[in-house]
Coordinates of C-alpha atoms and ligand atoms in Angstrom, one line a residue:
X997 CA -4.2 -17.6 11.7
X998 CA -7.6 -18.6 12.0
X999 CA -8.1 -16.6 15.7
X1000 CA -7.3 -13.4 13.9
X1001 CA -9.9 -13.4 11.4
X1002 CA -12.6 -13.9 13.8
X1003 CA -11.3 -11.1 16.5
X1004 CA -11.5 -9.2 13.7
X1005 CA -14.7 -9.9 12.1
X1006 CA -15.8 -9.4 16.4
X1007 CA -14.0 -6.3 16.3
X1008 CA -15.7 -4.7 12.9
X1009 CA -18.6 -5.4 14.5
X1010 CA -18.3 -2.8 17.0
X1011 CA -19.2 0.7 16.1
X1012 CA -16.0 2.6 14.8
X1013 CA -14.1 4.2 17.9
X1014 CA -12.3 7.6 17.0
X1015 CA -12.8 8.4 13.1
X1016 CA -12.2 11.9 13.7
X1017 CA -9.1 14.4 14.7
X1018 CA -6.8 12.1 16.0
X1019 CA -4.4 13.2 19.3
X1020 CA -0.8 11.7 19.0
X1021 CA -1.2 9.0 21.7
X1022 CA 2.0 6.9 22.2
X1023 CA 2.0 3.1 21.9
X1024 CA 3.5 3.1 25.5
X1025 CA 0.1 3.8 26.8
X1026 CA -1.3 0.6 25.8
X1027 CA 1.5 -1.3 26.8
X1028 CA 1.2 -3.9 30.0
X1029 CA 2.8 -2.0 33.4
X1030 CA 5.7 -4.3 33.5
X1031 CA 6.4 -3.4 30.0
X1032 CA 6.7 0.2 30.4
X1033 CA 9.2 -0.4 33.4
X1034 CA 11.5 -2.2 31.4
X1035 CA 11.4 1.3 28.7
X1036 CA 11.7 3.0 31.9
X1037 CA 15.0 1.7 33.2
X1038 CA 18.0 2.2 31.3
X1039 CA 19.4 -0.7 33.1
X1040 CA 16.6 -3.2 32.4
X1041 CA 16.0 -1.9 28.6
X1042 CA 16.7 -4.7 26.4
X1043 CA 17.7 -2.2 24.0
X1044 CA 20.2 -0.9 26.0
X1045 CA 22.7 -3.0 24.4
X1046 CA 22.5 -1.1 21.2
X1047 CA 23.3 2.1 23.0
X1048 CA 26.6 0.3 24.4
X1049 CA 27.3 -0.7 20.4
X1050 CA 26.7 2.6 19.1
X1051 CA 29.2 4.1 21.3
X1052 CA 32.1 1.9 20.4
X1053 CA 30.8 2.4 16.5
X1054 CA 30.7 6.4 17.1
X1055 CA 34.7 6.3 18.3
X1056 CA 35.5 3.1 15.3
X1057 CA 38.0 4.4 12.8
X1058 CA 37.4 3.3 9.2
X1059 CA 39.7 1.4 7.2
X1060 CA 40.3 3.8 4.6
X1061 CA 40.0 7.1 6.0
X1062 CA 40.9 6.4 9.7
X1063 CA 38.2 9.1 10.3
X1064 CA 35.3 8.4 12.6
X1065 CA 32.0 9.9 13.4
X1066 CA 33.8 11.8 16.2
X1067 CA 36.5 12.9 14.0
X1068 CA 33.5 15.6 13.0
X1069 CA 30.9 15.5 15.8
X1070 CA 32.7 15.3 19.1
X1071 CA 30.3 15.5 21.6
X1072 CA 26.8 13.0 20.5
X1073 CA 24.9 15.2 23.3
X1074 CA 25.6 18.0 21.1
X1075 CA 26.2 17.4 17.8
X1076 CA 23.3 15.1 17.6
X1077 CA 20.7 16.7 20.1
X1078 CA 17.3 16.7 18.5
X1079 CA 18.2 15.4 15.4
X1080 CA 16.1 12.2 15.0
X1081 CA 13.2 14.1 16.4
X1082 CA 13.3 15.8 12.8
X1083 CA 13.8 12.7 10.8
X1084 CA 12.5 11.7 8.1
X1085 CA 14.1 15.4 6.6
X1086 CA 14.6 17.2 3.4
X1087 CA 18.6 16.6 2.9
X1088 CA 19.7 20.0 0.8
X1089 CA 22.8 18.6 -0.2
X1090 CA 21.4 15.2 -1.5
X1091 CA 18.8 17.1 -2.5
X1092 CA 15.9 14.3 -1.1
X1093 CA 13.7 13.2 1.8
X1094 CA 15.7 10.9 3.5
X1095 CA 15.0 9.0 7.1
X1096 CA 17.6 8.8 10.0
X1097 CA 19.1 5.2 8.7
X1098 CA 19.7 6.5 5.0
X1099 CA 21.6 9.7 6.5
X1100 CA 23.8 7.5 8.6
X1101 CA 24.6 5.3 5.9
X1102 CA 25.2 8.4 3.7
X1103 CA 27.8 10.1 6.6
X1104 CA 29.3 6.4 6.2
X1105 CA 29.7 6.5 2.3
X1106 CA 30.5 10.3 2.2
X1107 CA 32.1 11.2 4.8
X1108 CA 34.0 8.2 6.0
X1109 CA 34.5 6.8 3.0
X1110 CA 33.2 3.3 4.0
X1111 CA 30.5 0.3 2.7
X1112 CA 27.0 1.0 4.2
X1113 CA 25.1 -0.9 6.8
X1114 CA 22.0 -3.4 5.7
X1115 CA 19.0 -2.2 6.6
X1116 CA 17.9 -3.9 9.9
X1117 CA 21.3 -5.1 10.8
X1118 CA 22.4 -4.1 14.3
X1119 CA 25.2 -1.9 13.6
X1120 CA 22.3 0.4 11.9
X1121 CA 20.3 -0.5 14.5
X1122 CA 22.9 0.8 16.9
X1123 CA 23.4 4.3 15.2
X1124 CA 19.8 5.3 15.4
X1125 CA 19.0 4.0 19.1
X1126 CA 22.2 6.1 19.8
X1127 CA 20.8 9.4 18.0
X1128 CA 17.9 8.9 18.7
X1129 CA 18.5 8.5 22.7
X1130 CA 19.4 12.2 22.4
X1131 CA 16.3 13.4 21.3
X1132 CA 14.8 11.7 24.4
X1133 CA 11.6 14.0 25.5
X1134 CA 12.0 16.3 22.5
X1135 CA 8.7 16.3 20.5
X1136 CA 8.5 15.1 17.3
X1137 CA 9.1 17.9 15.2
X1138 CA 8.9 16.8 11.4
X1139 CA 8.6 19.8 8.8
X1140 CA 6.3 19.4 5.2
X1141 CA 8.5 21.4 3.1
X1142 CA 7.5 21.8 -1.1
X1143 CA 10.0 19.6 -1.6
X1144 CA 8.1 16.7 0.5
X1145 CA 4.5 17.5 0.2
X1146 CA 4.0 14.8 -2.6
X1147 CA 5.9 12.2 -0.1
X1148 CA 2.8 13.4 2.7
X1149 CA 0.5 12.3 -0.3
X1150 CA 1.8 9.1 -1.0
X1151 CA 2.3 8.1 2.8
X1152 CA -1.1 9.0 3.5
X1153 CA -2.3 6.8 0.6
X1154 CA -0.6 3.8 1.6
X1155 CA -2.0 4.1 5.1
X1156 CA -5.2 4.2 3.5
X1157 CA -5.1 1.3 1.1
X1158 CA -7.1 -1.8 2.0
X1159 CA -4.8 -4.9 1.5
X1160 CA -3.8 -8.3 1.5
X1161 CA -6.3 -11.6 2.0
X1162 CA -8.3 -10.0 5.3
X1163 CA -8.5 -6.4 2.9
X1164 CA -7.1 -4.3 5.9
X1165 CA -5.6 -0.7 5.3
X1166 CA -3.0 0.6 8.6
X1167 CA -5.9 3.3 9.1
X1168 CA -8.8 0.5 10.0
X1169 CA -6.4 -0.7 12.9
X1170 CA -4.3 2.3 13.9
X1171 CA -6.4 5.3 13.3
X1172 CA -10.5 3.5 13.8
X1173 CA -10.1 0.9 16.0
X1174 CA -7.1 1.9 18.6
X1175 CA -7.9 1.0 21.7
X1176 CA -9.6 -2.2 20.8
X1177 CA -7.9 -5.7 21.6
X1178 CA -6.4 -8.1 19.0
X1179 CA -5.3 -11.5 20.5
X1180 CA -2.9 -10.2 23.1
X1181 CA -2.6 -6.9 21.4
X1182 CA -4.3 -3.4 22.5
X1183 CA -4.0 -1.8 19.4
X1184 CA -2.4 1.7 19.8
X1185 CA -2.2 4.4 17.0
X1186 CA 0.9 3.0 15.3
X1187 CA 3.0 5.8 16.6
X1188 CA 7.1 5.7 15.8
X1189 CA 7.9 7.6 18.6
X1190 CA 9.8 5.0 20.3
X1191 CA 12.2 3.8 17.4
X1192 CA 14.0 1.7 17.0
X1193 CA 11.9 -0.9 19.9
X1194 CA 12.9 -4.1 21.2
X1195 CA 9.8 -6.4 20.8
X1196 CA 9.4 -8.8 23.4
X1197 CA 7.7 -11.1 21.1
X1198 CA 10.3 -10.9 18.4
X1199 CA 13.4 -11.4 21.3
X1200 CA 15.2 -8.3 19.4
X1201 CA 15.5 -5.1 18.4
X1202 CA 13.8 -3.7 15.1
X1203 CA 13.3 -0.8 13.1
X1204 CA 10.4 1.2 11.8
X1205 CA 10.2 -0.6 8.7
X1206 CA 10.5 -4.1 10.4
X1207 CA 7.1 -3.2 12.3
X1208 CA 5.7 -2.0 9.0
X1209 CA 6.2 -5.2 7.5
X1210 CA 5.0 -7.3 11.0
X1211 CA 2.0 -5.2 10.3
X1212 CA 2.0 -6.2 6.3
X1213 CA 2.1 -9.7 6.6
X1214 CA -0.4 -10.4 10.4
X1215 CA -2.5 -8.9 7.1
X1216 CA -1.0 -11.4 4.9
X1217 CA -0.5 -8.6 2.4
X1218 CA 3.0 -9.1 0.6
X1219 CA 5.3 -6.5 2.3
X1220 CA 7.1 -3.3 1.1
X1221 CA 10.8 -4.0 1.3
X1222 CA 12.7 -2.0 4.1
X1223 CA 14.3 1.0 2.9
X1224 CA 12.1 1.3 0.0
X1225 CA 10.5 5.3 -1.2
X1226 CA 7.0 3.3 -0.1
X1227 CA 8.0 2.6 3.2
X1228 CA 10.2 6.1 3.2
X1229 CA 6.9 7.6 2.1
X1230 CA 4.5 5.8 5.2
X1231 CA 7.4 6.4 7.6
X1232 CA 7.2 10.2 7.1
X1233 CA 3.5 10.6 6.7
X1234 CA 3.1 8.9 10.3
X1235 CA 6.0 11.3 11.7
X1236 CA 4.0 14.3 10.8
X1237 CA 1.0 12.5 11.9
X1238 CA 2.5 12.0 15.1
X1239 CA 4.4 15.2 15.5
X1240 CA 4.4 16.6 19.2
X1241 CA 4.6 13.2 21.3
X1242 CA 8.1 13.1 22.9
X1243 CA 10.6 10.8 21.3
X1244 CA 11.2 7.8 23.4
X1245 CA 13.8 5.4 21.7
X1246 CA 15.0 2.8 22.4
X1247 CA 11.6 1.8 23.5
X1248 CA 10.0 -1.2 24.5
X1249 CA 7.3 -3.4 23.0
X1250 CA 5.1 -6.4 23.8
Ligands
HEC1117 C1 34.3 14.6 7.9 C2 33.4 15.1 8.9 C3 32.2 14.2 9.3 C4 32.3 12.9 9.6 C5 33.5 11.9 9.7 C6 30.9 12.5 10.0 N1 30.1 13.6 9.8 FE1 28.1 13.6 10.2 N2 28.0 15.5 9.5 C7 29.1 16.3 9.1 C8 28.6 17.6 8.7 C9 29.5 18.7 8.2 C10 27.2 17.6 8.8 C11 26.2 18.7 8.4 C12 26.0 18.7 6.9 C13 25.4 17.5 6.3 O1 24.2 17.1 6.7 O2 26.0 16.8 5.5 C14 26.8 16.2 9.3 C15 25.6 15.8 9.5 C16 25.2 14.6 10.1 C17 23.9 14.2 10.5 C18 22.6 15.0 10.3 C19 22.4 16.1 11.3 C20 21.2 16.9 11.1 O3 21.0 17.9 11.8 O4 20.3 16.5 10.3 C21 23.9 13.0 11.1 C22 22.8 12.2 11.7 C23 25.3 12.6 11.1 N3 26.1 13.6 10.5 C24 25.8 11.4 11.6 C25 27.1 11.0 11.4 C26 27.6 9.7 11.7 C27 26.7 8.6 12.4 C28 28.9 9.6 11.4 C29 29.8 8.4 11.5 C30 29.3 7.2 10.8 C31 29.2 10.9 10.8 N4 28.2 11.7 10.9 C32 30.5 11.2 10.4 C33 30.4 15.9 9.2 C34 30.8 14.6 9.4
HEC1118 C1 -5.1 -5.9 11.9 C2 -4.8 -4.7 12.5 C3 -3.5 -4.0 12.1 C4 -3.3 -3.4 10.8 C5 -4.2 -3.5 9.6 C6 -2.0 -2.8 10.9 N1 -1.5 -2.9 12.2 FE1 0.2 -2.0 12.9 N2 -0.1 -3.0 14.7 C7 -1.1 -3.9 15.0 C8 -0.9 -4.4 16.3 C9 -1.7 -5.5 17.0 C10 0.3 -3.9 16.8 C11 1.0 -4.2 18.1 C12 0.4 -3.4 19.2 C13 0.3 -1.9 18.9 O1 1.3 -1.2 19.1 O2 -0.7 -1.5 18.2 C14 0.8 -2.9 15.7 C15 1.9 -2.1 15.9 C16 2.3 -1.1 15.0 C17 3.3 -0.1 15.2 C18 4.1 0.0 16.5 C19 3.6 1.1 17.5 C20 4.5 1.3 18.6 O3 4.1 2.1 19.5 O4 5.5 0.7 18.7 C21 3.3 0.6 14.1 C22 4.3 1.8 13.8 C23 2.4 0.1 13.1 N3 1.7 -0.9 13.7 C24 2.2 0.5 11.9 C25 1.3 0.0 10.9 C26 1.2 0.3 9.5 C27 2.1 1.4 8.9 C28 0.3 -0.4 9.0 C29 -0.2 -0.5 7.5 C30 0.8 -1.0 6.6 C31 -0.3 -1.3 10.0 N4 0.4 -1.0 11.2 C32 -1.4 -2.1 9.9 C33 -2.2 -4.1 14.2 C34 -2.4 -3.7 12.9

């Protein structure tokens, strides 16, 4: 780990690039050209697979019920048009801000009566590349409500706080120093637009909180664990932050 701490100490050395109003920029603009052509082929997508998954999933009857996510929402292009473009959402009739995995998971307990998914397991994985492929384009479009406005606070907090051995907050990278390299790296703003990705240098697909806790420990600051309100919290604070760049899932990443 030794190379990191001195690009870094190189790259604090240089005067601090945007500190200012920030415009959504996605991480697809700093990725490599042959990077973006595998995002921008359906057939060369790496994630594509979980698109095929999530289909047979969407039609799968469960055990207990027989029903099935199409028993209630026939047509995905429909029924779930725009949806993950609004995530994470104030849920009235759980009555809290919940992201798009802990909604699935919740139509799986409530509606079909069946165990849910781990967090970061593909099946999940599956569900939200398939809802989220149909909010393709569609801006970002995540609403503060009363309800959330302390979740905002707390978000923006953790993104702020310094952390781990090399005393890093998400902001020094992703919001001062975007642009800049970092090993192979240009870091981008740090953008969710394109969840969930398949990371190149990972082999596999991953969710939002998987690359928050990349991020954590290439800090070595001891990670948040996935599904958890803080990562909820940092989840929704970048959505808003981000709101207005088109959704782009399943995307593609060094
Ligand atoms: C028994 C009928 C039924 C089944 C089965 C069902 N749903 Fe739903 N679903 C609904 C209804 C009704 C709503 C709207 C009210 C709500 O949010 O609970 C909804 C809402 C949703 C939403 C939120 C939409 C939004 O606009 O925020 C998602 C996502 C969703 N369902 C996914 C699924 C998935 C995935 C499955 C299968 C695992 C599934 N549902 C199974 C009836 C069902
Ligand atoms: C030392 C710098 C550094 C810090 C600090 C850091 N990251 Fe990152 N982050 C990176 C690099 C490098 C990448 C991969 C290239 C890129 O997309 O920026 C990355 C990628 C990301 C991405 C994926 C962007 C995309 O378009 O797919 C997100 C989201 C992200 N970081 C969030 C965070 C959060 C949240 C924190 C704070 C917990 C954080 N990062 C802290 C360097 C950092």
């Amino acid at each position: 780990m030794k190379p990191l701490i001195a690009t870094l100490s190189l790259l604090f050395a240089t005067a601090a690039a945007a500190e200012d109003a920030l415009a959504p920029i996605s991480g697809y603009a700093f990725m490599e050209p042959s990077t973006r052509e595998l995002q921008d082929d359906d057939f060369l997508n790496p994630a594509f697979f979980l698109i095929d998954r999530g289909l047979t999933l969407w039609d799968q009857p469960a055990p207990n019920t027989g029903l099935s996510c199409r028993s209630c929402h026939q047509t995905i292009e429909d029924d779930m048009r725009g949806v993950a473009a609004r995530y994470p959402h104030y849920d009235v009739g759980q009555s809290r801000l919940m992201n798009l995995e802990m909604k699935i998971n919740s139509e799986i307990v409530e509606k079909l009566g069946s165990t849910p998914l781990a967090y970061g397991s593909e099946d999940l994985l599956a569900f939200t590349a398939l809802i989220g492929l149909q909010s393709r384009q569609m801006p970002m479009s995540v609403d503060v409500t009363d309800e959330t406005k302390d979740w905002l606070v707390r978000g923006q907090e953790i993104f702020e706080t310094k952390r781990g051995q090399l005393n890093l907050s998400c902001e020094d990278c992703h919001q001062n120093h975007w642009g800049e390299k970092l090993r192979g790296d240009t870091i981008s703003q740090g953008q969710i637009n394109a969840f969930p990705i398949f990371r190149l240098t990972w082999g596999e697909a991953g969710s939002r909180h998987r690359m928050f806790t990349w991020c954590m420990e290439s800090i070595r600051s001891e990670p948040y664990a996935p599904g958890s309100d803080e990562y909820l919290a940092l989840e929704f604070f970048l959505a808003v932050r981000g709101n207005g760049l088109p959704m782009e899932a399943p995307g593609v990443r060094r």
